[in-house]
Short mmCIF file of C-alpha atoms and ligand atoms in Angstrom, two decimals:
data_model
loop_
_atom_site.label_atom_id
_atom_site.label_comp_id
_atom_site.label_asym_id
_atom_site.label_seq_id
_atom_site.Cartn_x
_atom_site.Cartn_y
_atom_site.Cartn_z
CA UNK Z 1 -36.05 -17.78 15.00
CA UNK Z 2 -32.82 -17.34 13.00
CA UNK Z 3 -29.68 -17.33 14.48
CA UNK Z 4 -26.27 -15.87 13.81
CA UNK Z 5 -25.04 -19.46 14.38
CA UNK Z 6 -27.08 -20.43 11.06
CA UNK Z 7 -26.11 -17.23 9.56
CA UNK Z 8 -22.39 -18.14 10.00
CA UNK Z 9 -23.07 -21.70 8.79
CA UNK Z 10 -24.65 -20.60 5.67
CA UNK Z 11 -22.13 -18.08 4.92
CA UNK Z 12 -19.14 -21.07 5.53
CA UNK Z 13 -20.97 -23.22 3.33
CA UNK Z 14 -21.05 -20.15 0.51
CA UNK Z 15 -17.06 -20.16 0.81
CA UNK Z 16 -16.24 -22.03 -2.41
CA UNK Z 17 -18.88 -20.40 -4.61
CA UNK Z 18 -17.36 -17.00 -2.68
CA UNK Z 19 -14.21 -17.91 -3.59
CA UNK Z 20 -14.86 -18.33 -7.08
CA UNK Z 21 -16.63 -14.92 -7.48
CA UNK Z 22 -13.78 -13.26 -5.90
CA UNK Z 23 -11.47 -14.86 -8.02
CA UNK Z 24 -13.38 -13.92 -11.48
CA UNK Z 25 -13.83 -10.11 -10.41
CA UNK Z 26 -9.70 -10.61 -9.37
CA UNK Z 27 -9.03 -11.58 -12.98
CA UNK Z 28 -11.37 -8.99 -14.58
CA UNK Z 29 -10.69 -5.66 -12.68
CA UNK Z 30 -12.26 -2.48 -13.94
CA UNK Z 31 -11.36 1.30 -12.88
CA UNK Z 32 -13.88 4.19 -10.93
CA UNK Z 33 -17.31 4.16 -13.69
CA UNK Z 34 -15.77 1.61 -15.39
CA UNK Z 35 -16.73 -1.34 -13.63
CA UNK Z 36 -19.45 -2.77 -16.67
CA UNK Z 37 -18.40 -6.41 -16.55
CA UNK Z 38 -18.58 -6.53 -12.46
CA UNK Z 39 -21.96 -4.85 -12.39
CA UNK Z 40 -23.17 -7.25 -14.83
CA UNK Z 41 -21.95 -10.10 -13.09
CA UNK Z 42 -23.70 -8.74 -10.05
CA UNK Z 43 -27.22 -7.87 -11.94
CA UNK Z 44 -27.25 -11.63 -13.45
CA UNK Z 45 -27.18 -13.25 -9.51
CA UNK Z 46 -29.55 -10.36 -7.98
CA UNK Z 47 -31.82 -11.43 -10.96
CA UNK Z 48 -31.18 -15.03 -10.54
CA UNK Z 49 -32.30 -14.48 -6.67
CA UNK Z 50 -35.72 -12.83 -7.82
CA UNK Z 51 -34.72 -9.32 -7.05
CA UNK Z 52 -36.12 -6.22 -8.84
CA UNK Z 53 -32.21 -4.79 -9.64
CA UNK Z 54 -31.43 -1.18 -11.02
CA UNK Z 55 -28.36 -0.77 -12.78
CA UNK Z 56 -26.64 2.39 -14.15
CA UNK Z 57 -27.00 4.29 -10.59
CA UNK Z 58 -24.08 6.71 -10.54
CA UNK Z 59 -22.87 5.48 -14.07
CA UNK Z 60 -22.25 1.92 -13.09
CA UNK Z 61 -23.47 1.04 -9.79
CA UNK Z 62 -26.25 -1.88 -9.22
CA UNK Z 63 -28.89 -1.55 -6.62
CA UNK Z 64 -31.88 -3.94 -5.60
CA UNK Z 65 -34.43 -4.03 -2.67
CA UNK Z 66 -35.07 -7.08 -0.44
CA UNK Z 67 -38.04 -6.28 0.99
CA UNK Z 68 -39.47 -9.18 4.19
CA UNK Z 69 -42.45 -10.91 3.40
CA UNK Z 70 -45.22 -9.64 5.15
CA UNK Z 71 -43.63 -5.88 5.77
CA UNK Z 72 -45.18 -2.81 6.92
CA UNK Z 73 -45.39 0.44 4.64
CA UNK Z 74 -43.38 2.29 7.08
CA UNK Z 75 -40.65 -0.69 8.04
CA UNK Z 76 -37.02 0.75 8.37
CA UNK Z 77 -34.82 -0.14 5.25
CA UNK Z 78 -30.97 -0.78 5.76
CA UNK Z 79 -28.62 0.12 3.51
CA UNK Z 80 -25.58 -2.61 3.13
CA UNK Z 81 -22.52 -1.18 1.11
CA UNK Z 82 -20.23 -2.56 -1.28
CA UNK Z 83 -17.39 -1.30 -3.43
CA UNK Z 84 -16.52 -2.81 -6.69
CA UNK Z 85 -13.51 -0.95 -8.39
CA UNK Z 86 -9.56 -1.68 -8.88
CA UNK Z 87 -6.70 0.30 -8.83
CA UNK Z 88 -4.60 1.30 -11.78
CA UNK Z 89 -1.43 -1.01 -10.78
CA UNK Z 90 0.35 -3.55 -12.49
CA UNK Z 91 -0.34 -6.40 -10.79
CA UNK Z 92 3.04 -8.32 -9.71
CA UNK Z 93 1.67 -11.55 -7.87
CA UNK Z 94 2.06 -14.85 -9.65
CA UNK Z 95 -1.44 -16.48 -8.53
CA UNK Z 96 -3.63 -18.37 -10.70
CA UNK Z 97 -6.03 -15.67 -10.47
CA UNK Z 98 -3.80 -12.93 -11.37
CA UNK Z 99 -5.65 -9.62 -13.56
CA UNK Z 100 -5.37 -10.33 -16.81
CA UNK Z 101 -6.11 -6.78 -17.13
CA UNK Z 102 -3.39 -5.12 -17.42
CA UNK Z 103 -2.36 -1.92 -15.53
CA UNK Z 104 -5.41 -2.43 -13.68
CA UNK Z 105 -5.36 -4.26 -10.45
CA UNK Z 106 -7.85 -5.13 -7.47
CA UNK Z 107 -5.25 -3.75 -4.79
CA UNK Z 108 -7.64 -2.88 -1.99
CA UNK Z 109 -9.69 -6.36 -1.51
CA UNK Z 110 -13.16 -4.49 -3.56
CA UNK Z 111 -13.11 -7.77 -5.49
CA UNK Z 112 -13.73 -9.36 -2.01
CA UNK Z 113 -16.26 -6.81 -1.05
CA UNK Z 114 -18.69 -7.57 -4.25
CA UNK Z 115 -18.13 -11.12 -4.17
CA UNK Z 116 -19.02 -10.63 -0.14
CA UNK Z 117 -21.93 -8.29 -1.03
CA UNK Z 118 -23.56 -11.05 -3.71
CA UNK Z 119 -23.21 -13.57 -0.66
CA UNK Z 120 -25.12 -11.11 1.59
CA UNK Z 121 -27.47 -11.24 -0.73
CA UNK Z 122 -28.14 -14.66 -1.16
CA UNK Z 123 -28.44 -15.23 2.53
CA UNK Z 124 -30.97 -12.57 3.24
CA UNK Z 125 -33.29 -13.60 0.39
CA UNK Z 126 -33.54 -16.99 1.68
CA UNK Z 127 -34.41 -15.15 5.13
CA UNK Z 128 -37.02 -12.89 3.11
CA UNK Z 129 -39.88 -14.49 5.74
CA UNK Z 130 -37.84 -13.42 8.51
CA UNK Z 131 -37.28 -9.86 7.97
CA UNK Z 132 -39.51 -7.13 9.45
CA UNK Z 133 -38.12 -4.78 7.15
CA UNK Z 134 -36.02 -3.81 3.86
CA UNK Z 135 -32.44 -4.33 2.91
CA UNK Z 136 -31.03 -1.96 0.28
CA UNK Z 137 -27.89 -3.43 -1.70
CA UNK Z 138 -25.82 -1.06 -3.14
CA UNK Z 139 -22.51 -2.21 -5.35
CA UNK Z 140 -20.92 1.44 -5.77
CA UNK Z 141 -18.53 1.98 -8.51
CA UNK Z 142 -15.58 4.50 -8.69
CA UNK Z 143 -14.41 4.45 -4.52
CA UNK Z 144 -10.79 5.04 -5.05
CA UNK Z 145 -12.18 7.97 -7.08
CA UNK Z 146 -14.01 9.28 -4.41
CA UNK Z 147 -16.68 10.00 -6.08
CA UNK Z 148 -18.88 7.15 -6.78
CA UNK Z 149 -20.93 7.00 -3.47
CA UNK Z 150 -21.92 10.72 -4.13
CA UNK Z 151 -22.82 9.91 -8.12
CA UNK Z 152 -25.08 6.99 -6.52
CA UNK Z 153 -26.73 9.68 -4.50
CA UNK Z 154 -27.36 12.03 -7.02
CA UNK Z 155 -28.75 9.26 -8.89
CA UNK Z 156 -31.31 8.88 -6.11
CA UNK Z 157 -29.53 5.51 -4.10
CA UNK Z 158 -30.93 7.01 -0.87
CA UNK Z 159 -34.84 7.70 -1.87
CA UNK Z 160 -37.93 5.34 -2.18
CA UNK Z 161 -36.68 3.45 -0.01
CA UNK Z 162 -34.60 6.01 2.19
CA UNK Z 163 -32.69 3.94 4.33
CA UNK Z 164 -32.44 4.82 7.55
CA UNK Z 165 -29.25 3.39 8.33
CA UNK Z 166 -26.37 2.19 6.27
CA UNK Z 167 -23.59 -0.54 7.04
CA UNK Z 168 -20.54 -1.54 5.62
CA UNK Z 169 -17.10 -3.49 5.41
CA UNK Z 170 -13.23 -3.20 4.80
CA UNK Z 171 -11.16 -6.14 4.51
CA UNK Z 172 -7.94 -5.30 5.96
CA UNK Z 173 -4.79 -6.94 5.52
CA UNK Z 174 -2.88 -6.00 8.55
CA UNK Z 175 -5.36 -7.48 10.37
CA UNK Z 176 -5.25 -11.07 11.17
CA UNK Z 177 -8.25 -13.35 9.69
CA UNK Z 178 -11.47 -13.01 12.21
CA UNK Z 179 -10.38 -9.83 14.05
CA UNK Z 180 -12.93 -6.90 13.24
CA UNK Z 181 -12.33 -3.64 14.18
CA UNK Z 182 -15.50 -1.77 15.40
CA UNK Z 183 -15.59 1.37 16.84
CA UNK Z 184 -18.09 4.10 17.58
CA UNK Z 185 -16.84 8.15 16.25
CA UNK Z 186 -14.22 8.51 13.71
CA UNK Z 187 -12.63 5.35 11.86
CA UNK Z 188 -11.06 6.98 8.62
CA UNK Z 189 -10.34 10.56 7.88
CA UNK Z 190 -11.59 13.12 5.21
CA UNK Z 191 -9.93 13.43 2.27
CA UNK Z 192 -9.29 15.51 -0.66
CA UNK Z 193 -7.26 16.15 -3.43
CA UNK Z 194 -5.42 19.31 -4.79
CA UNK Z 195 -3.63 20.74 -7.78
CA UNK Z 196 -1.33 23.59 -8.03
CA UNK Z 197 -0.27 24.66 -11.79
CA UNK Z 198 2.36 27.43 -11.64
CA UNK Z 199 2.91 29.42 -14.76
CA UNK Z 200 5.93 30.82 -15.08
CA UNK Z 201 8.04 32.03 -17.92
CA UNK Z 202 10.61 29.44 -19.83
CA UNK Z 203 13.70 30.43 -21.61
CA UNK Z 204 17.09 29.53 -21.77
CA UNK Z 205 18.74 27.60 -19.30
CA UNK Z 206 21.78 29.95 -19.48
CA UNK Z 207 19.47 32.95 -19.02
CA UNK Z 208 17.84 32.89 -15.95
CA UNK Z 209 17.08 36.82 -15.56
CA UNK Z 210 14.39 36.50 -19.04
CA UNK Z 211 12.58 33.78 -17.21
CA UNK Z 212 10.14 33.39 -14.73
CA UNK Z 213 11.25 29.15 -13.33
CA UNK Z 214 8.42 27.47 -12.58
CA UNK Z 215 10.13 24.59 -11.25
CA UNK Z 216 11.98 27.00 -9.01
CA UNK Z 217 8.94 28.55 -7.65
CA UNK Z 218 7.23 24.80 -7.31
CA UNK Z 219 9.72 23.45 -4.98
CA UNK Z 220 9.23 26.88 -2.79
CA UNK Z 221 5.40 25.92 -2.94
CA UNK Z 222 6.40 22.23 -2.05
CA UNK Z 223 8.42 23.76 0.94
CA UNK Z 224 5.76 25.83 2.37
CA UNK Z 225 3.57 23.77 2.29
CA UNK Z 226 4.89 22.11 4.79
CA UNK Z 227 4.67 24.60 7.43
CA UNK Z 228 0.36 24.36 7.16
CA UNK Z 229 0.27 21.47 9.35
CA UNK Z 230 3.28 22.39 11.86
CA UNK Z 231 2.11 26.18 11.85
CA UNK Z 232 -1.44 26.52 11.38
CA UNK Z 233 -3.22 23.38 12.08
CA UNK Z 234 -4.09 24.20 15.84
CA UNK Z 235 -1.26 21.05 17.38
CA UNK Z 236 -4.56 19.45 19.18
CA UNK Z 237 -5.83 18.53 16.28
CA UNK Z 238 -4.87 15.82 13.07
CA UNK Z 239 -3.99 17.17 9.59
CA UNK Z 240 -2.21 15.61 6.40
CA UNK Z 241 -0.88 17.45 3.39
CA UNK Z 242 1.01 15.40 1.18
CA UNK Z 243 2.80 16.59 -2.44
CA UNK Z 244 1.85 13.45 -4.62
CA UNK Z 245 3.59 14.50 -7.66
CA UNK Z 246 5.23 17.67 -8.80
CA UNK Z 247 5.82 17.66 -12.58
CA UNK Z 248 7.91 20.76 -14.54
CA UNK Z 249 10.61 21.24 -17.39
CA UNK Z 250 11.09 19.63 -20.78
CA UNK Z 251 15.23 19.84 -21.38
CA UNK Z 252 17.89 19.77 -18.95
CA UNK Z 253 19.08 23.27 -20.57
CA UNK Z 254 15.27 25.07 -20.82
CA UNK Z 255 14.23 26.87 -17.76
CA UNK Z 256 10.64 25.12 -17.45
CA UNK Z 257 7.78 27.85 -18.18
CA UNK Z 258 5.15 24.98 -16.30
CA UNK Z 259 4.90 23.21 -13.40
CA UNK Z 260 1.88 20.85 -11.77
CA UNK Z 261 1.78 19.73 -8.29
CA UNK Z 262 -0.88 17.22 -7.29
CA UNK Z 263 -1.21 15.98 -3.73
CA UNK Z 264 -4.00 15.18 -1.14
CA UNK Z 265 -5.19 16.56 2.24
CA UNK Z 266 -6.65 14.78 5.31
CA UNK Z 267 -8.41 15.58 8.46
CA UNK Z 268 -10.79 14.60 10.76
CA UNK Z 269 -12.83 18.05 11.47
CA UNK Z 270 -14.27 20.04 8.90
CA UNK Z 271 -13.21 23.48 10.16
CA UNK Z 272 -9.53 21.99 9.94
CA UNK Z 273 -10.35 20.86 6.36
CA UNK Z 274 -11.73 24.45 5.62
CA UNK Z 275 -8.11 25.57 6.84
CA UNK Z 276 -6.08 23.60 4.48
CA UNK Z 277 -8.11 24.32 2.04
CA UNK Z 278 -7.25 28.41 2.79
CA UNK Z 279 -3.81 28.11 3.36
CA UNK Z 280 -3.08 26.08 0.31
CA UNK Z 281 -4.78 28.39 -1.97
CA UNK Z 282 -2.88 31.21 -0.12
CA UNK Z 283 0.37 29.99 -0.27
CA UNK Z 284 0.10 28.90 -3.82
CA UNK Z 285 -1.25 32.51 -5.19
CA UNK Z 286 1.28 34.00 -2.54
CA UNK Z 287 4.69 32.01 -3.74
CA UNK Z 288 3.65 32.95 -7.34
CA UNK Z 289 3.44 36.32 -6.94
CA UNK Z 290 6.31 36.93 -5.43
CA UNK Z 291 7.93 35.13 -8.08
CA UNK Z 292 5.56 37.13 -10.78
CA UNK Z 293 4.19 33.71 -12.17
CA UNK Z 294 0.82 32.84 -12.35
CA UNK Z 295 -1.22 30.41 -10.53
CA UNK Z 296 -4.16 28.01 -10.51
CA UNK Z 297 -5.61 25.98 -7.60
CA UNK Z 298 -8.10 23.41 -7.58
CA UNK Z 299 -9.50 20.77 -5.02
CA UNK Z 300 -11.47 18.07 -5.90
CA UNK Z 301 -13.00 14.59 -4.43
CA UNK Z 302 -13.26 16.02 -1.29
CA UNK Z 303 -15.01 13.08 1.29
CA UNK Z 304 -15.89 13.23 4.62
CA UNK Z 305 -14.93 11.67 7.41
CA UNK Z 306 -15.83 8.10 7.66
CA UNK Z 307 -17.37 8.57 11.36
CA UNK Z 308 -19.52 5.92 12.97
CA UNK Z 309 -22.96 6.56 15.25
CA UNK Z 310 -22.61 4.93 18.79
CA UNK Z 311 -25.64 3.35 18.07
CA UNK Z 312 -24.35 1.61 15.22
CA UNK Z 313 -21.11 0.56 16.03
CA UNK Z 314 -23.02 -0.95 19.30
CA UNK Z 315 -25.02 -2.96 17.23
CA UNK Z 316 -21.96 -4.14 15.32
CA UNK Z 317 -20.27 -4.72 17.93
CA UNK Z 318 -22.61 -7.09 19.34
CA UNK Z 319 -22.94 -8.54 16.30
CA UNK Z 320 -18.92 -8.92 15.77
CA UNK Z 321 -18.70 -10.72 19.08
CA UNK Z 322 -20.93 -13.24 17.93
CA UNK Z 323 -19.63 -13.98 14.90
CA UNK Z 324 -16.08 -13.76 16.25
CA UNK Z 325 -16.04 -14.30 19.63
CA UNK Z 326 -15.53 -11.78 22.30
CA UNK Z 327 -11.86 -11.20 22.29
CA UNK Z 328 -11.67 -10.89 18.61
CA UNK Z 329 -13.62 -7.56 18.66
CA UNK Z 330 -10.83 -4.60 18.92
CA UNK Z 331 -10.65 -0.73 18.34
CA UNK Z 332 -7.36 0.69 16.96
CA UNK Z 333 -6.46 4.50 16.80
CA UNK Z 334 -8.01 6.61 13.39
CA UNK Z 335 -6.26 6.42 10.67
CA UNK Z 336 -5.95 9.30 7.74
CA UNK Z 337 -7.19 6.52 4.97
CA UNK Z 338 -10.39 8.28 3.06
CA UNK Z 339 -13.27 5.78 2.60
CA UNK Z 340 -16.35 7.58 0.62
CA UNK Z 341 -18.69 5.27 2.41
CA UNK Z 342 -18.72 8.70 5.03
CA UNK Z 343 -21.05 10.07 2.37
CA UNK Z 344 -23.54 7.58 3.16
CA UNK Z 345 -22.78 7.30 6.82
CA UNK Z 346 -23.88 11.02 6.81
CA UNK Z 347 -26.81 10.80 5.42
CA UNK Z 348 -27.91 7.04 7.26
CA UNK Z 349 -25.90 7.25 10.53
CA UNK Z 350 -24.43 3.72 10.84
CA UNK Z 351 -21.06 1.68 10.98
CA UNK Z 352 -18.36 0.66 8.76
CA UNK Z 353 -15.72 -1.81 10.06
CA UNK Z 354 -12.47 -3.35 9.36
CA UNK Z 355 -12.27 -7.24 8.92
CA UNK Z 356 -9.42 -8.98 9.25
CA UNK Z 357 -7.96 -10.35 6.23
CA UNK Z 358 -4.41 -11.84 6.93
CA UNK Z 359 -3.40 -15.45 7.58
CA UNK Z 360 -2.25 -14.76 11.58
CA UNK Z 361 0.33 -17.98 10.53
CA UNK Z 362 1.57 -16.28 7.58
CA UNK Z 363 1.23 -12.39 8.19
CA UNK Z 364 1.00 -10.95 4.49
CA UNK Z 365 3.38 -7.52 4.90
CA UNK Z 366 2.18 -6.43 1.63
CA UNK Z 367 0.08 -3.44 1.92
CA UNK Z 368 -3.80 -2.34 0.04
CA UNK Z 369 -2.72 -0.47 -2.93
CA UNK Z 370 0.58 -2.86 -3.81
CA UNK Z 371 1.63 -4.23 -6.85
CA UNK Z 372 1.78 -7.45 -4.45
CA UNK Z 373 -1.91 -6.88 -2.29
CA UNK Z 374 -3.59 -10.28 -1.48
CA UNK Z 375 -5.60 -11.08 1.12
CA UNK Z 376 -6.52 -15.00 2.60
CA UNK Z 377 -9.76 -15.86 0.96
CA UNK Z 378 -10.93 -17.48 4.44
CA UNK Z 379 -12.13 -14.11 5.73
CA UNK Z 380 -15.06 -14.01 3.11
CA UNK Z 381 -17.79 -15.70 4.47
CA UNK Z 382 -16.73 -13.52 8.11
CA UNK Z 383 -17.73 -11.21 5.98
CA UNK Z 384 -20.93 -12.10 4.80
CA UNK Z 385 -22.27 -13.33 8.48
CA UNK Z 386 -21.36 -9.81 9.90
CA UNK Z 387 -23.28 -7.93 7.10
CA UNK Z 388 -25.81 -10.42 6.76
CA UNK Z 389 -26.36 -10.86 10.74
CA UNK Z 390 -26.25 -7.30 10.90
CA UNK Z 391 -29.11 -6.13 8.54
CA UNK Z 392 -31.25 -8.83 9.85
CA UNK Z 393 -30.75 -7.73 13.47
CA UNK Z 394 -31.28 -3.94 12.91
CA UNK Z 395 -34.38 -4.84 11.06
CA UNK Z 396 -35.46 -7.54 14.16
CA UNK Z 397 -34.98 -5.02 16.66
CA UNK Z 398 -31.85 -2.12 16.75
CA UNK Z 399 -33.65 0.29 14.41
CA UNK Z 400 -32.54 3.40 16.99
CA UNK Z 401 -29.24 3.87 14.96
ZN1 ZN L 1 -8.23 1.55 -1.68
ZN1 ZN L 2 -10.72 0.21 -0.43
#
């Protein structure tokens, strides 16, 4: 009988070849439903390891079924996750394997995740005889988007076979290497974004009273804004609304006749999510009014929260301790990052966890989504055990997620 001891022996022994896939994806970084070199990369070793693999799932995702040996008609499938796009940053590290992309950047350690997900792979096809049921591998494109787990779903990810649970990994750089964070209810929070366009009326900057200012009536927007979370988000409760940008005028003497806000919004509980939704739309077409501009409000890439079964972070968790050790395994407080695995996790109840990414020797300070985001390569093949020792346990046995 397999063991995670062999597991985490033959995921060690993967480092180098880890290593170098990490690296390659870390030169070539792609944005959201543009990752075609990285899901080509991944097709060629799925193909290489005998798998039937599906490509062009939700524009540029790559799927393929391991399926055990001698397996039942109805055996569970498990869905393991994996995120393959960068961020549109300039990358300002001077590695070896620096993007030679540039303007694009992998910022959030999804050039770790695919190179961790091919690894996965590779183990549990060697383990084919060994597993009482099917593993579905999905590389998802387009997560900073928001968007790409729910393309891969309306490209049918979750049918024939519909998993009936779904795992999944962060690397996390404020985390030191081979701590994992695992914890049952909510890990990340929804999120969403927003735009406000205010139309006002321009003119001359030394004739106010012809002109409707849209940059004045923006920054009352921006200001009341703020009073949604400290006056109508019930104070029990979590809730995020943040003014990304805010974008008016042309001319220091022109009295701007445009202005665009963009920002995001974050919660844990739908009805709260419901409520910024209301009161941003109603402050907007209120502000305006009163102001005689006009007014347009959109929300978009709206993704739940990333909220994990007991059952599944209970299997993790056992699983973490092994891999790990025992004192290794640690909870931390929710934090108001989105994470568009939720979309799966609500359709295959399962858990998504944090891995420690940081040399504990060396703490890296430099936050996911820097110019100057690295993580220590040593926390790959942590990576691959967990997922790897996961799938093959809730197929051996845990399959009441
Ligand atoms: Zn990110
Ligand atoms: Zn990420």
């Amino acid at each position: 009988m397999d063991t995670f001891e062999t597991i985490k022996a033959e995921a060690e022994a993967l480092f180098p070849q880890l290593v170098a896939w990490r690296r390659d994806f870390h030169v070539h970084p792609e944005l959201g439903f543009q990752e075609v070199r990285t899901a080509g990369v991944v097709a060629d070793h799925l193909q290489r390891l005998g798998l039937e693999v599906s490509t062009g799932i939700g524009k540029t995702g790559v799927v393929a079924v391991i399926e055990g040996d001698q397996v039942a008609p109805d055996a569970p499938t498990v869905l393991l996750r994996f995120d393959m796009d960068a961020l549109p940053i300039f990358e300002q590290n001077d590695v070896p394997y620096r993007s030679q992309n540039d303007g694009v950047m992998h910022a959030c350690g999804h050039d770790g995740h695919t190179a961790i997900g091919m690894g996965v792979a590779q183990l549990l096809t060697q383990r084919r005889n060994q597993l009482p049921g099917r593993v579905k591998l999905v590389f998802q494109p387009a997560e900073e988007l928001t968007s790409g787990a729910r393309a891969m779903i309306k490209d049918g990810v979750l049918n024939d076979p519909t998993p009936a649970a779904a795992f999944g990994l962060h690397l996390w750089s404020r985390l030191p290497l081979n701590q994992v964070i695992v914890q049952a209810g909510p890990l990340w929070a929804s999120a969403g974004r927003y735009s406000i366009t205010v139309h006002g009326r321009g003119g001359h900057g030394a004739m106010p009273h012809e002109t409707i200012d849209a940059t004045l009536v923006a920054s009352q927007i921006v200001t009341a804004l703020q009073t949604i979370v400290a006056r109508n988000v019930d104070p029990t409760q979590t809730a995020v609304v943040t003014v990304g940008t805010l974008q008016s005028g042309d001319a220091w003497n022109i009295i701007s006749a445009k202005a665009e806000l963009t920002g995001t919004i974050r919660s844990f509980d739908e009805q709260v999510h419901q409520l910024l939704v209301r009161r941003i739309t109603e402050i907007a077409n209120g502000v305006c009014a009163a102001h005689g501009a006009q007014c347009e409000v959109d929300f978009a890439g709206h993704v739940p929260a990333t909220v994990n079964s007991a059952a599944g972070a209970a299997l993790m968790q056992q699983v973490a301790e092994q891999i790990v050790g025992v004192e290794q395994v640690t909870q931390i407080r929710p934090m108001m990052v989105g994470e568009d695995m939720a979309e799966f996790l609500n359709r295959a109840p399962g858990c998504f966890v944090l891995v420690g990414a940081s040399d504990p020797a060396q703490p890296m300070h430099s936050p996911h989504h820097n110019p100057t985001f690295d993580f220590d390569e040593r926390t790959l093949p942590t990576g691959v055990a967990l997922l790897t020792s996961t799938a093959v346990a809730y197929l051996q046995g845990g399959q009441s997620i």
